[in-house]
Coordinates of C-alpha atoms in Angstrom, one line a residue:
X1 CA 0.0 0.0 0.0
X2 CA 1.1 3.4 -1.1
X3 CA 1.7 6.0 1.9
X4 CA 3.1 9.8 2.1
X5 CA 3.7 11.8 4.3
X6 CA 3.3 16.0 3.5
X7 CA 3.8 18.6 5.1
X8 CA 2.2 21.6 3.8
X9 CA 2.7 25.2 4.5
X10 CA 0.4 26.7 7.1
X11 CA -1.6 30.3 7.4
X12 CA -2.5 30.5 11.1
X13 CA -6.5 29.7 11.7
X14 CA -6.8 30.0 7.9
X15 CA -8.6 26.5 6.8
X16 CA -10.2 27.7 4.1
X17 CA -6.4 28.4 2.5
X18 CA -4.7 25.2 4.5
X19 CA -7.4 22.9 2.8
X20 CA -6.4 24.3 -0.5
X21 CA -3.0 23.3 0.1
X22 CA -3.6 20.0 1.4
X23 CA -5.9 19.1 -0.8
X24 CA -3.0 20.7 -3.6
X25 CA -0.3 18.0 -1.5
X26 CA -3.3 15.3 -2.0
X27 CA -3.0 15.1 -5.5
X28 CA 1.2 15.6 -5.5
X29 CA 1.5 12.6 -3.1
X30 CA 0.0 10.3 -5.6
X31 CA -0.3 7.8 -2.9
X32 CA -3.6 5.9 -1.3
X33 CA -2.5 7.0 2.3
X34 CA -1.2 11.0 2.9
X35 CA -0.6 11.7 6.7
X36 CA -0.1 15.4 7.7
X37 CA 0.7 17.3 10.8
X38 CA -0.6 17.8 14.2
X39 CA -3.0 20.2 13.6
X40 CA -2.5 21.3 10.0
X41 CA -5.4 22.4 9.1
X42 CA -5.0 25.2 11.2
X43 CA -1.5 25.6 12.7
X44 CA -0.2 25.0 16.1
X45 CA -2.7 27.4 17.4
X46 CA -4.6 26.2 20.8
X47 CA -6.9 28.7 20.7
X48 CA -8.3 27.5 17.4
X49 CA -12.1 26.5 17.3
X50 CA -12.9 23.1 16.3
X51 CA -13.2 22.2 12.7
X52 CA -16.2 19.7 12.2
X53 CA -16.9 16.8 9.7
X54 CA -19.4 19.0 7.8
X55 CA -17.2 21.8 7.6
X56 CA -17.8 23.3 3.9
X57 CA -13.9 24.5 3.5
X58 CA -12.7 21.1 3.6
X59 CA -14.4 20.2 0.5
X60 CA -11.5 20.7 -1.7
X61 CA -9.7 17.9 -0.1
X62 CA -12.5 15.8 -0.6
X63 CA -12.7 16.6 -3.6
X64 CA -9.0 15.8 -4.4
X65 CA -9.4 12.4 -2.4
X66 CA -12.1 11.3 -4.6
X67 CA -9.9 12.1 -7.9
X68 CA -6.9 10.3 -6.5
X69 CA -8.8 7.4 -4.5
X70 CA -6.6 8.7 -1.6
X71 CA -7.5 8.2 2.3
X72 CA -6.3 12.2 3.9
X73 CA -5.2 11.8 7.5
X74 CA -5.3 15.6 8.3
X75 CA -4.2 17.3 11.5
X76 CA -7.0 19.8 13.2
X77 CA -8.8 20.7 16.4
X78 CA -12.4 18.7 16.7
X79 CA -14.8 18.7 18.3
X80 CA -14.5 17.5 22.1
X81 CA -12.2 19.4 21.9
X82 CA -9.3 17.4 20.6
X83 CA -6.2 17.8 19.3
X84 CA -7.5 15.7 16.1
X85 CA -6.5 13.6 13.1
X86 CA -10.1 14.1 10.4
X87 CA -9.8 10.8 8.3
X88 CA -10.6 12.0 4.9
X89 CA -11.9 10.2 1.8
X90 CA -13.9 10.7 -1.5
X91 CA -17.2 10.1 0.3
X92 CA -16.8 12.7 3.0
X93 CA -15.1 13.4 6.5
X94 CA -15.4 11.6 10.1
X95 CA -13.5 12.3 13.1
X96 CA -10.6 9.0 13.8
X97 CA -8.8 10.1 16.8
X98 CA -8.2 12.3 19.3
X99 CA -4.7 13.1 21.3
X100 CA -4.1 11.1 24.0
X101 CA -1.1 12.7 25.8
X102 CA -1.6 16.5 26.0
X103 CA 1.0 18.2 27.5
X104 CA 1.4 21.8 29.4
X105 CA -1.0 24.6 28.5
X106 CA -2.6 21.7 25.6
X107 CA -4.4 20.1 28.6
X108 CA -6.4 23.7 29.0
X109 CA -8.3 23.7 25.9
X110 CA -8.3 20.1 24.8
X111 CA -9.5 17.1 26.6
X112 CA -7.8 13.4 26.0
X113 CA -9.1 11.2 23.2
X114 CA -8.4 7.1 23.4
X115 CA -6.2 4.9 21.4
X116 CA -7.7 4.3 17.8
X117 CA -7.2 2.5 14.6
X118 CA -8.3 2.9 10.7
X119 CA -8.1 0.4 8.2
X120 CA -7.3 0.6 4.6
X121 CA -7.0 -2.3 2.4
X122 CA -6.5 -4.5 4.7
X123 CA -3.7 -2.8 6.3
X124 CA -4.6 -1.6 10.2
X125 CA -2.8 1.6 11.0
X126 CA -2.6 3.1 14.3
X127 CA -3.2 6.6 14.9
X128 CA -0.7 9.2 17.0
X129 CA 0.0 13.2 17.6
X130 CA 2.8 13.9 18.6
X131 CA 3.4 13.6 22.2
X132 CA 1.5 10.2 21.9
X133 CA 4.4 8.9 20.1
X134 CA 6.9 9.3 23.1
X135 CA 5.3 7.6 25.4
X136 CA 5.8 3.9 25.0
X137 CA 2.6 2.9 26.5
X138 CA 0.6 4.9 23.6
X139 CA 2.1 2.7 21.2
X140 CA 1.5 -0.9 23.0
X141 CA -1.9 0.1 24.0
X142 CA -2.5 0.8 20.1
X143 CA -0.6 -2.4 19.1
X144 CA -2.9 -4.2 21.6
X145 CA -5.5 -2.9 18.9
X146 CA -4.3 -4.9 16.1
X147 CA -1.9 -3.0 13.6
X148 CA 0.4 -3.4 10.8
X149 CA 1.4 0.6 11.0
X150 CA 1.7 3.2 13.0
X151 CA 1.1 7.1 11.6
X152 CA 1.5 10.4 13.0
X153 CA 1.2 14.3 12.8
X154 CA 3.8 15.9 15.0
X155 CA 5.4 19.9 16.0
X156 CA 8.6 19.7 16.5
X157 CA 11.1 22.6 16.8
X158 CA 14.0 22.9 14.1
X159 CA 16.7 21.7 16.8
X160 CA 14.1 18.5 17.9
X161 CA 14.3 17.4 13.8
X162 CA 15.8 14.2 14.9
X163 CA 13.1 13.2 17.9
X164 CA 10.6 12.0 15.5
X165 CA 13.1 9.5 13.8
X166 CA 14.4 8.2 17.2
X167 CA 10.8 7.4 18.2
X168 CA 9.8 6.0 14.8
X169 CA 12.6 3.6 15.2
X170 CA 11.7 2.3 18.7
X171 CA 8.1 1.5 17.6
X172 CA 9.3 -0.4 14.6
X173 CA 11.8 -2.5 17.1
X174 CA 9.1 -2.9 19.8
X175 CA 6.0 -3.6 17.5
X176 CA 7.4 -4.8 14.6
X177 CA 5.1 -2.2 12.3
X178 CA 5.4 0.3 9.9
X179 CA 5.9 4.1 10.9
X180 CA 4.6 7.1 9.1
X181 CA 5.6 10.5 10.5
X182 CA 4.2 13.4 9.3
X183 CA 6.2 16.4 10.3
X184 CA 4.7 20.6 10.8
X185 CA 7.6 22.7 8.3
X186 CA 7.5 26.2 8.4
X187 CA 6.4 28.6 11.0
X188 CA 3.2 28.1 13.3
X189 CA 1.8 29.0 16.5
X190 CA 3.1 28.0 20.0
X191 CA 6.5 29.5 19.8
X192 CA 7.1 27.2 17.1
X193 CA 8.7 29.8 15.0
X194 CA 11.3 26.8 12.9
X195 CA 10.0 23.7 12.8
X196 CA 11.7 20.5 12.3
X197 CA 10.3 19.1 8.9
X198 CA 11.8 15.9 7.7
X199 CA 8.8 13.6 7.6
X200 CA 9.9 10.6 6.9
X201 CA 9.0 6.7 6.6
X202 CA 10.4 3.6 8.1
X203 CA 10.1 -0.3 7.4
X204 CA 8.8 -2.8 10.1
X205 CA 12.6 -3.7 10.7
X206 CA 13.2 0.6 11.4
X207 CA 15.0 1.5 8.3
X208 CA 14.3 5.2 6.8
X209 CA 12.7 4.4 3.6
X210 CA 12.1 7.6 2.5
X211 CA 12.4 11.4 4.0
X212 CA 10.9 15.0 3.2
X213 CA 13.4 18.1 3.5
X214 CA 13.1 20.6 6.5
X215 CA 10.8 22.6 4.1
X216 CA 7.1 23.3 3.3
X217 CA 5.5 21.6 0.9
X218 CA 7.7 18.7 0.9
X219 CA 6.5 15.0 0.3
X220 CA 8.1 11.8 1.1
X221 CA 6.2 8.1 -0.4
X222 CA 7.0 5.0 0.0
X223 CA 5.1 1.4 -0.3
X224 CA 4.1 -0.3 2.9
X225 CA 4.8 -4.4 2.7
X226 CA 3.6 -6.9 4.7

């Protein structure tokens, strides 16, 4: 199975725009999976208001889903309120996780969603933001779910560009899945001024297959294999 991971550049609370773009990556990606960033829809911004399934501006990515026959796992606020991952197809938009692990002034505006899983021809992938992918619990509780992959939206500062990788490895070794980290590039709320970039891919046995530069707009695919 096809996967990317994009990392599109970001207006602050500007979804109408953001969906433009991802929708734009949607179709660049060429791939039946595309996982973005925590919260890409509408930046790092905590004070942003929930974006709901039904939400007319994110009909352009629907729209490029149904063209490419693409599953978008997009970053946003939802309703709860979460820090959220809006699983995105042809036919529409639902809600697939929420954050787990909130951390510092997060756990203000956002409440704690639960371990969670989507399936996509036949392949189970577990869902993560972020903080949810450094805590080793998040990812055995999800594997206890049944998975083949694990995929994430992170925020990471330009100096942190080598946490996601680290962590990416140690769920491969433990779990023996796929990881697929999408990585915020470009400036965004938070005091996230540089962000890290540098999505990247790695196999079941935690070799980078494949790895986006620092940044925006970059795109890194590979092929899942079972």
């Amino acid at each position: 199975m096809s996967i990317a991971v994009a990392q599109p550049r970001c207006a602050a609370h500007d979804v109408t725009a953001n969906a433009l773009a991802h929708a734009e990556a949607v179709r660049a990606a060429d791939a039946r999976v595309v996982v973005f960033p925590e919260m890409s829809l509408t930046g790092y911004e905590l004070d942003a208001a929930p974006v709901y399934p039904d939400d007319e501006r994110l009909a352009p990515i629907v729209a490029a889903c149904a063209e490419t026959g693409t599953l978008a796992l997009v970053g946003a606020p939802v309703p709860g309120p979460r820090i959220g991952i809006l699983a995105v197809d042809g036919h529409g938009v639902r809600v697939a996780y929420g954050k787990v692990y909130l951390h510092g002034s997060e756990a203000i505006h956002f409440v704690p969603g639960e371990p969670a899983v989507v399936e996509v021809d036949g392949w189970r992938l577990g869902l993560a933001v972020c903080r949810d992918t450094g805590i080793p619990e998040h990812a055995a509780k999800t594997a206890a779910l049944g998975i083949d992959g694990y995929v994430a939206g992170v925020v990471h500062a330009d100096h942190e560009a080598e946490v996601h990788s680290e962590r990416a490895r140690r769920v491969a070794a433990d779990h023996g899945v796929w990881v697929a980290v999408a990585a915020f590039a470009g400036p965004t709320g938070g005091g996230f001024d540089r962000t890290s970039g540098r999505s990247g891919i790695w196999s079941a046995e935690g070799e980078l297959i494949a790895e986006a530069s620092a940044a925006p707009d970059g795109i890194a695919r590979a092929v899942f294999i079972k």
